[in-house]
Coordinates of C-alpha atoms and ligand atoms in Angstrom, one line a residue:
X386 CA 23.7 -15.3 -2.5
X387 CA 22.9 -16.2 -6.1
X388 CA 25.6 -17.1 -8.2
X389 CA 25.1 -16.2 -11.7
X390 CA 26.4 -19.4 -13.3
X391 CA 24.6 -22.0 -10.7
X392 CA 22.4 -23.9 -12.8
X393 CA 25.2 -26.7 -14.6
X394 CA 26.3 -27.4 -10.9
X395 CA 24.8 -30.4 -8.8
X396 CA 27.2 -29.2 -6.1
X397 CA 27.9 -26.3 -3.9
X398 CA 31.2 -24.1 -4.7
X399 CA 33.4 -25.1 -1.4
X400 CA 34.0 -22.5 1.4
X401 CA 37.7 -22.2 0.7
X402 CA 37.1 -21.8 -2.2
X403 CA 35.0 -19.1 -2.4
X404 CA 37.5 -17.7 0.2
X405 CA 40.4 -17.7 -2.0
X406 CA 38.1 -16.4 -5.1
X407 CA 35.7 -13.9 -4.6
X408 CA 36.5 -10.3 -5.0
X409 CA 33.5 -7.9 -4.0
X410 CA 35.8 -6.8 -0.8
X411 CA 38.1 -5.0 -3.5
X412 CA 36.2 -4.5 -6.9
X413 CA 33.4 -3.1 -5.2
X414 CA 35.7 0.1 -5.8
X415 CA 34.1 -0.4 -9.4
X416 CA 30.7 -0.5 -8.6
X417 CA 30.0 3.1 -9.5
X418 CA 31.5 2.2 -13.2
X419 CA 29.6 -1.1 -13.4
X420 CA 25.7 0.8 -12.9
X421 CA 27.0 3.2 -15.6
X422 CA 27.9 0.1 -18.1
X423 CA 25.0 -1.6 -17.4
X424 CA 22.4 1.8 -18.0
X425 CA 24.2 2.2 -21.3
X426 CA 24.1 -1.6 -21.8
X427 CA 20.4 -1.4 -20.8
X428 CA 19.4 1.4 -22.8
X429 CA 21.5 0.1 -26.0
X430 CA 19.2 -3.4 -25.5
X431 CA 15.7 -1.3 -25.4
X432 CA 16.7 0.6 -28.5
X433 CA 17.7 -2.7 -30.7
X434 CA 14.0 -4.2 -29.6
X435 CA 16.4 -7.1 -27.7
X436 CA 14.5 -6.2 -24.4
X437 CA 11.0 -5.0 -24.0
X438 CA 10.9 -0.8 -22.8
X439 CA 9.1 -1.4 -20.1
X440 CA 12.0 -4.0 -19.2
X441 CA 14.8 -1.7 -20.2
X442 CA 13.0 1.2 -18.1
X443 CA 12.6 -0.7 -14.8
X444 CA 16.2 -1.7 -15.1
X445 CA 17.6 1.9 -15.6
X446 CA 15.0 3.2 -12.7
X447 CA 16.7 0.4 -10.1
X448 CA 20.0 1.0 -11.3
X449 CA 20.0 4.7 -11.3
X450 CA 18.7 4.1 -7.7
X451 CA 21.7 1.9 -6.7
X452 CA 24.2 4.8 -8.0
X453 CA 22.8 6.8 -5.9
X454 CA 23.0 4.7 -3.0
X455 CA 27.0 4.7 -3.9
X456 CA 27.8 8.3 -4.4
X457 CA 25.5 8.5 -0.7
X458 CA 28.2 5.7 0.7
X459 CA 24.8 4.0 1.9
X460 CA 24.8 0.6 -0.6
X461 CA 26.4 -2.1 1.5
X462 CA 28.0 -4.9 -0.3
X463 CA 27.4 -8.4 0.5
X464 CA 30.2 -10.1 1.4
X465 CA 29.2 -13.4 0.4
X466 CA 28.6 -11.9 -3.0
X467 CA 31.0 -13.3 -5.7
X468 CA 31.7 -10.4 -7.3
X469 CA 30.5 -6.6 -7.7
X470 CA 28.4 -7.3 -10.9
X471 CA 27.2 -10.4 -9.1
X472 CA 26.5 -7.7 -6.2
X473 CA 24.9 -5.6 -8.6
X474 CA 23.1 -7.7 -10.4
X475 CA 21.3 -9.5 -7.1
X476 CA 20.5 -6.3 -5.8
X477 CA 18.9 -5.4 -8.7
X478 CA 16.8 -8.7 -8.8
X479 CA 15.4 -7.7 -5.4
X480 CA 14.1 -4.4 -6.3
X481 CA 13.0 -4.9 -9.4
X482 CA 12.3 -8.7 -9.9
X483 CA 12.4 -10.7 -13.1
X484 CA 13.0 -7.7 -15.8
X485 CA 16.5 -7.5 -14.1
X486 CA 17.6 -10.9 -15.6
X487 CA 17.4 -9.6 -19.6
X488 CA 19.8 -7.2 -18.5
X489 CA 22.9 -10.2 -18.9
X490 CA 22.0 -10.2 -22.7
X491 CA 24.9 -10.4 -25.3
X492 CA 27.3 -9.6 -22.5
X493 CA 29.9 -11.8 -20.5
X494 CA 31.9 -10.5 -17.5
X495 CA 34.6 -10.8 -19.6
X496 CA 33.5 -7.7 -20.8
X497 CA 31.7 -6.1 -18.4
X498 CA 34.9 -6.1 -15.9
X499 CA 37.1 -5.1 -18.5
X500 CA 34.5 -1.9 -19.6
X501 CA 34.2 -1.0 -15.7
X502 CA 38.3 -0.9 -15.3
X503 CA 38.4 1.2 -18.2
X504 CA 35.7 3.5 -17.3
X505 CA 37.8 3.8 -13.9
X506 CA 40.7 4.8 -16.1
X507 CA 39.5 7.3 -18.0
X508 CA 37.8 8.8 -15.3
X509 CA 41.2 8.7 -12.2
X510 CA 43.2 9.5 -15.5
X511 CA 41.9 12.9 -15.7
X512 CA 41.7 13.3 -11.7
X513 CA 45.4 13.0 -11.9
X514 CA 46.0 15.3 -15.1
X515 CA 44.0 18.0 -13.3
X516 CA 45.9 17.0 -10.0
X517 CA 49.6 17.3 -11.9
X518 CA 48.6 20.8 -13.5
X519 CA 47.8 22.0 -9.8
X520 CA 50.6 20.6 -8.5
X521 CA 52.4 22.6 -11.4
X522 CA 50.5 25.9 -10.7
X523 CA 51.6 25.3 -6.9
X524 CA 55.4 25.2 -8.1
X525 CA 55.2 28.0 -10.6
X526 CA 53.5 30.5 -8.1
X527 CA 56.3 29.2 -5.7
X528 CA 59.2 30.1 -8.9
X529 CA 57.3 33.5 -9.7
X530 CA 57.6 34.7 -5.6
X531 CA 61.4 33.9 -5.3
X532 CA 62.5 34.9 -8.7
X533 CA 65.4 36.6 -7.3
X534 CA 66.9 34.1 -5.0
X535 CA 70.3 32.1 -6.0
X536 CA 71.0 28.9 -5.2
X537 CA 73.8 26.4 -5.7
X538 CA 73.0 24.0 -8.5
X539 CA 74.3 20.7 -7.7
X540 CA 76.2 17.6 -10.0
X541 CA 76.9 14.4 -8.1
X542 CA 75.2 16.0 -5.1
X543 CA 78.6 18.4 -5.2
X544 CA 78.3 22.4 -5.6
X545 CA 78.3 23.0 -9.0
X546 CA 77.4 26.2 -10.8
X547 CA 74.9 28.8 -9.1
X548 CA 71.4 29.1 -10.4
X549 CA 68.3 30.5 -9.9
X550 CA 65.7 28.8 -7.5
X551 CA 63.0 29.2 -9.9
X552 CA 65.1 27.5 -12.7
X553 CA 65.1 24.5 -10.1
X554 CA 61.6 24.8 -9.5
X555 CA 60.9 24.9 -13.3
X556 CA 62.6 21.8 -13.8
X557 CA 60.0 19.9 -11.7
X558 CA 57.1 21.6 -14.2
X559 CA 59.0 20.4 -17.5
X560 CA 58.6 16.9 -15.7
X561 CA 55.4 17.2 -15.0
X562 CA 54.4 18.3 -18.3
X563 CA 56.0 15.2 -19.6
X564 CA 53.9 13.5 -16.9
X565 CA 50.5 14.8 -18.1
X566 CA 51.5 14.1 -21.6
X567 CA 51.6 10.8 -20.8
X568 CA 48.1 10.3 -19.5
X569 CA 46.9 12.2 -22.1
X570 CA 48.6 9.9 -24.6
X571 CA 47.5 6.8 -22.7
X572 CA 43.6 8.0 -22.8
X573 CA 43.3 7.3 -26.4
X574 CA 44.1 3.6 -25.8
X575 CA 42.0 3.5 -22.4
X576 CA 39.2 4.8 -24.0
X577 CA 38.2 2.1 -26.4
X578 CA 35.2 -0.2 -25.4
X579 CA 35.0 -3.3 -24.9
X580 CA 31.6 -4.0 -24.2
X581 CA 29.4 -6.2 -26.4
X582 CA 32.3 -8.4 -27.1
X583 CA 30.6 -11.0 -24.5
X584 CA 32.4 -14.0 -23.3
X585 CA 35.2 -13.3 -26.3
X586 CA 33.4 -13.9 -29.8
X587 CA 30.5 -11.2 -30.4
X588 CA 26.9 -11.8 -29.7
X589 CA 24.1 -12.9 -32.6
X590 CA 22.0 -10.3 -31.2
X591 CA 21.3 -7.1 -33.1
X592 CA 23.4 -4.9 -30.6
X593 CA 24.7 -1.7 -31.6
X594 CA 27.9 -1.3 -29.4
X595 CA 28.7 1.8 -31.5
X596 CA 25.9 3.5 -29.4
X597 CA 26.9 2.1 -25.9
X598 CA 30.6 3.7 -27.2
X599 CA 29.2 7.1 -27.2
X600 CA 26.8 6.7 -24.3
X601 CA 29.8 6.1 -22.3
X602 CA 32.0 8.5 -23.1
X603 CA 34.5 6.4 -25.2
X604 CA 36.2 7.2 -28.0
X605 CA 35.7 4.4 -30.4
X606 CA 35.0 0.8 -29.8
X607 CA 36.9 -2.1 -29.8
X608 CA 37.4 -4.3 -33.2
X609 CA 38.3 -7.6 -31.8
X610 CA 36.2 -9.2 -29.6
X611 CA 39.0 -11.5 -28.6
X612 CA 41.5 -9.1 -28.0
X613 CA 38.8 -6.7 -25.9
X614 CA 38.3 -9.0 -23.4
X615 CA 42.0 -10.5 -23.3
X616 CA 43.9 -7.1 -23.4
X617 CA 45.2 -5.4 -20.0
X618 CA 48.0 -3.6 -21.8
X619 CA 45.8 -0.5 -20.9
X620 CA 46.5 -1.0 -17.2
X621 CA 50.2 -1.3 -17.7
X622 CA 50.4 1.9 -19.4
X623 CA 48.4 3.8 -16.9
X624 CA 50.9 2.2 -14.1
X625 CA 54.2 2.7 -16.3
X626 CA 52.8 6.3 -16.4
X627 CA 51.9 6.5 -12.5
X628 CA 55.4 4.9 -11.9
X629 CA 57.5 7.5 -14.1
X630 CA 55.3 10.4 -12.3
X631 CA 56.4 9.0 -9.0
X632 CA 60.0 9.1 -9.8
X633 CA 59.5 12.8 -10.6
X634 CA 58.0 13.1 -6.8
X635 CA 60.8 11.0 -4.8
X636 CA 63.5 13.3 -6.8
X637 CA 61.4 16.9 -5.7
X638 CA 61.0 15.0 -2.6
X639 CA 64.8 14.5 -2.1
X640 CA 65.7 18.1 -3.1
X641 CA 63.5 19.5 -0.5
X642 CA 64.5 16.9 2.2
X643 CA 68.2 17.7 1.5
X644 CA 67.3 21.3 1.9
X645 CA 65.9 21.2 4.7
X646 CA 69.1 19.5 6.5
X647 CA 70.8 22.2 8.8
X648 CA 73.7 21.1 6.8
X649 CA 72.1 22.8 3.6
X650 CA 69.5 25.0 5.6
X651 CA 67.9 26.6 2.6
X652 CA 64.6 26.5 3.4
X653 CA 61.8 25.8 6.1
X654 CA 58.4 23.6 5.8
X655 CA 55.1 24.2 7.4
X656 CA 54.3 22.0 11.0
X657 CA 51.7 20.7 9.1
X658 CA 53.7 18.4 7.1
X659 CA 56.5 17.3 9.6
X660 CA 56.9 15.8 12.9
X661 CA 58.9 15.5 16.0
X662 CA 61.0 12.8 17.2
X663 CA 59.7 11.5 20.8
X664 CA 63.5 11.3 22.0
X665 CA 65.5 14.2 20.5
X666 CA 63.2 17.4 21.4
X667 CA 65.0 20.0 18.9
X668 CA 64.1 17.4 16.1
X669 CA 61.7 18.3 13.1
X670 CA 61.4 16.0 10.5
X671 CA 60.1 15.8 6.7
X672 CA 58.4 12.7 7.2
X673 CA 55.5 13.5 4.7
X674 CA 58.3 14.2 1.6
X675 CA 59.7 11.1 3.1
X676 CA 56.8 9.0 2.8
X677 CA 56.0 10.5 -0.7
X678 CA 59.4 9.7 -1.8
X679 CA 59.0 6.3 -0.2
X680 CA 55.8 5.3 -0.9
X681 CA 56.6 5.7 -5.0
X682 CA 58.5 2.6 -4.6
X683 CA 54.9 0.9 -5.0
X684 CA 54.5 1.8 -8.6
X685 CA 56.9 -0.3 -10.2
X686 CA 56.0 -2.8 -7.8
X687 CA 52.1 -2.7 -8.9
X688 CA 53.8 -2.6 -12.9
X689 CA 56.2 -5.2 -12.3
X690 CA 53.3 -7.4 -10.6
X691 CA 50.7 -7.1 -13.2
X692 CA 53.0 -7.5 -16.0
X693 CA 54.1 -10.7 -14.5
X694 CA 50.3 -11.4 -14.3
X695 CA 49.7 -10.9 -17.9
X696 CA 52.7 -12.5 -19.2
X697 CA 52.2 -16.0 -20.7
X698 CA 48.7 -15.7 -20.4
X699 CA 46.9 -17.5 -23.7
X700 CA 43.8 -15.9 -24.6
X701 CA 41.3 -14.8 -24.4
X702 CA 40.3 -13.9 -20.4
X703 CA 42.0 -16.3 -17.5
X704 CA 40.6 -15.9 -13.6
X705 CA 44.5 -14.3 -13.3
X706 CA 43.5 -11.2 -14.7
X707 CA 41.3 -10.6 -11.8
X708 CA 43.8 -9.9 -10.0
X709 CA 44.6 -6.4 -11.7
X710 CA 42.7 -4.7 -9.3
X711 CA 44.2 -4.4 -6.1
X712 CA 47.5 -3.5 -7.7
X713 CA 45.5 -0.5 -10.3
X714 CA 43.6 0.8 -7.1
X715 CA 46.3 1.0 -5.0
X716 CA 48.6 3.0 -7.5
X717 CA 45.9 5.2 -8.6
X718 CA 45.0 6.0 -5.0
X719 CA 48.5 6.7 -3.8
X720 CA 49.7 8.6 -6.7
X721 CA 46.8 10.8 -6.3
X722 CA 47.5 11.1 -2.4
X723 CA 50.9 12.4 -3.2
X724 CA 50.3 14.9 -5.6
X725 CA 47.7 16.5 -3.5
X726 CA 50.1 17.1 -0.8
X727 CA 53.1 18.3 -2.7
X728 CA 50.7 20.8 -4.1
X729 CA 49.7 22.0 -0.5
X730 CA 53.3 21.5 0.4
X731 CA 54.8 24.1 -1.5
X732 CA 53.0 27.0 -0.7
X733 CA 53.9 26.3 2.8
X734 CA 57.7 26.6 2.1
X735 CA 60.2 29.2 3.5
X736 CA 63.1 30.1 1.4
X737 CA 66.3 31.2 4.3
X738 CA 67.4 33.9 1.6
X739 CA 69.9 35.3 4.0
X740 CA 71.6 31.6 4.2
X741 CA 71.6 31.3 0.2
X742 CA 73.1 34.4 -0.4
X743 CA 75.9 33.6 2.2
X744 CA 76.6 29.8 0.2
X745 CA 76.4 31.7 -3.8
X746 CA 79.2 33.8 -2.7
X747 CA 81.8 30.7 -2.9
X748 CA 84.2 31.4 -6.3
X749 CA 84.2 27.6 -7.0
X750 CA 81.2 28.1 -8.7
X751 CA 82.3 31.3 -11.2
X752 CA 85.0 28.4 -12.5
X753 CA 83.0 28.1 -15.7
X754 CA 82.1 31.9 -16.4
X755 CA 85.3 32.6 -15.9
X756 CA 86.8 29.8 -18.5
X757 CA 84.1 31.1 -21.0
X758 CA 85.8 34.4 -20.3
X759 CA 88.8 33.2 -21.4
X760 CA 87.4 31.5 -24.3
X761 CA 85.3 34.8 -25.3
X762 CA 89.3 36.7 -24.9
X763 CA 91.0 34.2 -27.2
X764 CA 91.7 31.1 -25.3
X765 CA 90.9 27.6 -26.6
X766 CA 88.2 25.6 -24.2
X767 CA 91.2 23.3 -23.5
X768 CA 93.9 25.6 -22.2
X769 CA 91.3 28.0 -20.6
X770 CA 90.0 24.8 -18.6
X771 CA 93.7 24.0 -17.4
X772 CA 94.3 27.7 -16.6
X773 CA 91.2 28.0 -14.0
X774 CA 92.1 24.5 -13.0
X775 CA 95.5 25.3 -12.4
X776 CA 94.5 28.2 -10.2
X777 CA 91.8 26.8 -8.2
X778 CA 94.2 24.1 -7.4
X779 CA 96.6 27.2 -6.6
X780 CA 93.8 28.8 -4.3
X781 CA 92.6 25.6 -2.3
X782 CA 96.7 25.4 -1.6
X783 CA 97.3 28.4 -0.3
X784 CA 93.6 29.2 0.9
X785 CA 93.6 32.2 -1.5
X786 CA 91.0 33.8 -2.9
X787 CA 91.0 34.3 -7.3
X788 CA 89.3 38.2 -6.5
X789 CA 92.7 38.6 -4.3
X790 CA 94.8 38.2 -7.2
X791 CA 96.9 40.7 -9.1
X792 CA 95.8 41.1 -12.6
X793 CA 100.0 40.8 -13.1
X794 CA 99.9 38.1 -11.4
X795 CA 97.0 36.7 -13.0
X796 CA 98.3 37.1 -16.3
X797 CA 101.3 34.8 -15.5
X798 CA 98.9 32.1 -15.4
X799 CA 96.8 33.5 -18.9
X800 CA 97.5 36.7 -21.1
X801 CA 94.0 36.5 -21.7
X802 CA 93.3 37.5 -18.4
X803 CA 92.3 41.7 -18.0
X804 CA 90.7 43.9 -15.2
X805 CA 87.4 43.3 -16.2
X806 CA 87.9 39.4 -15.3
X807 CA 86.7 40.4 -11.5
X808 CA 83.7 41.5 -12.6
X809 CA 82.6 38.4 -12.8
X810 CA 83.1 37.0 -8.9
X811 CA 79.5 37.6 -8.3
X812 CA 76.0 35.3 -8.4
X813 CA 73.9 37.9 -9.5
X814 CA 76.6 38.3 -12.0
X815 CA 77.1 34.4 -12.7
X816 CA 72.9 33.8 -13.8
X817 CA 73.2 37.1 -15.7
X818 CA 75.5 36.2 -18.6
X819 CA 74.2 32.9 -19.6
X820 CA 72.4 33.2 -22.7
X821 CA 71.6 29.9 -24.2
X822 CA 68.1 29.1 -24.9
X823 CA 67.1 27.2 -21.7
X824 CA 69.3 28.4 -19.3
X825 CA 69.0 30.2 -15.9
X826 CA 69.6 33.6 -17.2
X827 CA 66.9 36.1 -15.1
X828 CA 65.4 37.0 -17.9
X829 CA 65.0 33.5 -20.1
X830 CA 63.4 32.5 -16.3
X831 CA 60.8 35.3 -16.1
X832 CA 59.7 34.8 -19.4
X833 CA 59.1 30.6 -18.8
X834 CA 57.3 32.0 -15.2
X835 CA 55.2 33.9 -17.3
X836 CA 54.5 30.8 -20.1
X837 CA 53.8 28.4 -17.6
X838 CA 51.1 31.3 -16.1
X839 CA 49.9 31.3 -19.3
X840 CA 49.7 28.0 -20.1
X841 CA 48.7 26.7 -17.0
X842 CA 45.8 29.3 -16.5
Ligands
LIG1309 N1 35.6 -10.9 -11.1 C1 36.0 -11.2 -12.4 C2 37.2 -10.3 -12.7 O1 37.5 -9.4 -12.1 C3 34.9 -11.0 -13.4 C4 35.0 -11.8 -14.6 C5 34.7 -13.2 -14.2 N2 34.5 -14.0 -15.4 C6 34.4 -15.3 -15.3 N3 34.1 -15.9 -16.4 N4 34.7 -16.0 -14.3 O2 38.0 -10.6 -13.7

């Protein structure tokens, strides 16, 4: 195959060489992206008079033809080819002879890889913002049908304080949001192109790269031609951002796996996204959670790598940085892999409703309503918090219950202590008197359900 830097060579580039260098068998991934750049490129050269129409037509024709071939899945790579644009640029040659070789004018690689990476940016960017805001939609409709239901809300993985599932479930949306921020944020530094920067110093040409900006889609273009084809820092936000998303997943992922223990039993998953164990028949296990919480250990792998890539690095671009690409693919891909099955996963879930209600009704977790009781009767926080203490250490002694108590013999321990106090011994009870902005009150919950509808519409 051509190589499109041969002429300055007497000799042949060796076979190990070429081995241990060329790329097509993983930036091919880009070839989509690269015909784009190079229509826009094309088109940009035809309207500055740098390349004849005719020229510029034939070029756009055979290239328009070759994108087609890729959305088909029918253009086969050759292997021997150095590179995709190498790829690209060969094929191109065949079918449409010698007007394909003005297309290389007043651009390098340098630039041309670095515009295709970011064109797959912005483009996988907004696959996973629209991929996040299903997933979200998924856990909202899930929070809206089990609006009622009460679950134990957990602090070192102990029972805590009872809340409502949907509070839980909200949680996972606020991070999300966050998530989707994020990507949103990033696009504004993605966006920028590089292209028409060349090898790193400009071109003499008359190009206008402010019209190859709008062409593709980006939002301004880039000011130093230097820094354009050195800079990577756009990939190392997208995978900081993949990597923080993942975290989100592994934690839902966790939740649900310790629900669906038969030591916490709260709720059931579809078949579809467990299996069996080929030695213990009663066995179903999570293994798709388990492999989304496992397999967002990649992320900060891919970040760490390709920040260990860039680092030291003079400029402008180094062979290194070709090297992005497996690490950007793979994250992009498996990020996107996950959130498409969480957002199946949850509509398949079954909430055990009878099990929850039986775990809310433990009094350990009305220790808090019923300090802020005392504090609402008169009590300081400090000697309402050794009062309950003092009693649940009582209770746990004697294996007594607090609603068993005699409100004379509760008062011994507090004179703040009244009839009314045994109101309180309830779930429904405990989510209904919080009041603070944010917290799991039944009403405060509703009316997030219904803003997340809203927003997420
Ligand atoms: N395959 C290379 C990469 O991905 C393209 C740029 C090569 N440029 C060069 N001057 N060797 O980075």
């Amino acid at each position: 195959m051509p190589r499109l830097w041969g002429s300055r060579f007497k000799g042949e580039f060796g076979e190990l060489s070429k081995k241990f260098t060329f790329s097509v068998h993983y930036d091919s991934k880009l070839a989509l992206y690269d015909c784009l750049g190079s229509i826009a490129h094309a088109e940009m050269l035809s309207e500055t008079g740098i390349i004849p129409k005719k020229d510029a037509s034939d070029i756009t024709k055979g290239l328009k033809k070759i994108v087609s071939e890729i959305e088909k899945g029918t253009y086969v790579f050759e292997p021997t080819s150095e590179d995709v644009h190498t790829d690209i640029q060969n094929r191109l040659k065949k079918m449409i002879g010698r007007p394909a070789d003005r297309l290389h004018a007043a651009r390098s690689r340098n630039d041309q890889v670095v515009t295709d990476v970011r064109l797959y940016c912005m483009d996988h960017i907004q696959a996973i913002i629209a991929m996040i805001r299903k997933l979200q939609r998924s856990i909202v409709t899930f929070a809206d049908k089990h609006q009622d239901v009460i679950i134990p809300g957990y602090t070192h993985l102990q029972a805590a304080q009872v809340v409502l599932l949907s509070h839980h479930m909200l949680a996972y949306v606020e991070m999300l949001e966050r998530d989707k921020d994020r990507f949103v944020d990033a696009l504004k530094r993605v966006a920028i192109n590089p292209l028409g920067s060349c090898a790193l110093s400009g071109s003499s040409l008359p190009i206008d790269r402010n019209s190859v900006t709008k062409k593709l889609g980006f939002l301004e273009t880039s000011a130093n031609s230097m820094d354009s084809v050195a800079d990577r820092d756009f990939i190392l936000e997208t995978l900081s951002d993949i990597s923080i998303t993942g975290v989100h997943l592994s934690r839902m992922c966790e939740d649900l796996i310790l629900w669906v223990t038969s030591e916490f039993n709260f709720i059931k998953l579809d078949d579809a996204f467990c299996t069996g164990s080929s030695i213990m028949p009663h066995k179903k296990n999570p293994d798709v959670l388990e492999l989304i919480r496992g397999s967002s250990s990649k992320f900060p792998g891919h970040l760490m790598e390709l920040t260990i890539l860039m680092k030291g690095l003079p400029l402008t671009y180094n062979r290194d940085m070709q090297l992005d690409k497996p690490a950007l693919f793979g994250s992009v891909e498996t990020i996107q892999a996950m959130l498409t099955l969480m957002s199946e996963l949850f509509g398949g879930i079954k909430v055990n409703r009878e099990r929850l209600a039986e775990r809310v009704k433990d009094e350990y977790f009305f220790s808090v309503d019923i300090l802020e009781y005392l504090v609402r009767k008169g009590a300081s926080y400090r000697e309402a918090h050794d009062t309950v203490g003092v009693i649940v250490k009582e209770c746990l002694d004697r294996g007594s219950k607090l609603a068993d108590m005699s409100i004379t013999n509760l008062k011994k321990y507090s004179m703040y202590f009244e009839t009314d106090v045994k109101n309180l011994l309830t779930p429904e009870i405990s989510v209904q008197i919080k009041r603070s902005v944010g917290s799991t009150n039944p009403a405060m919950v509703k009316a997030q359900i219904t803003r997340w509808k809203n927003r997420l519409k």
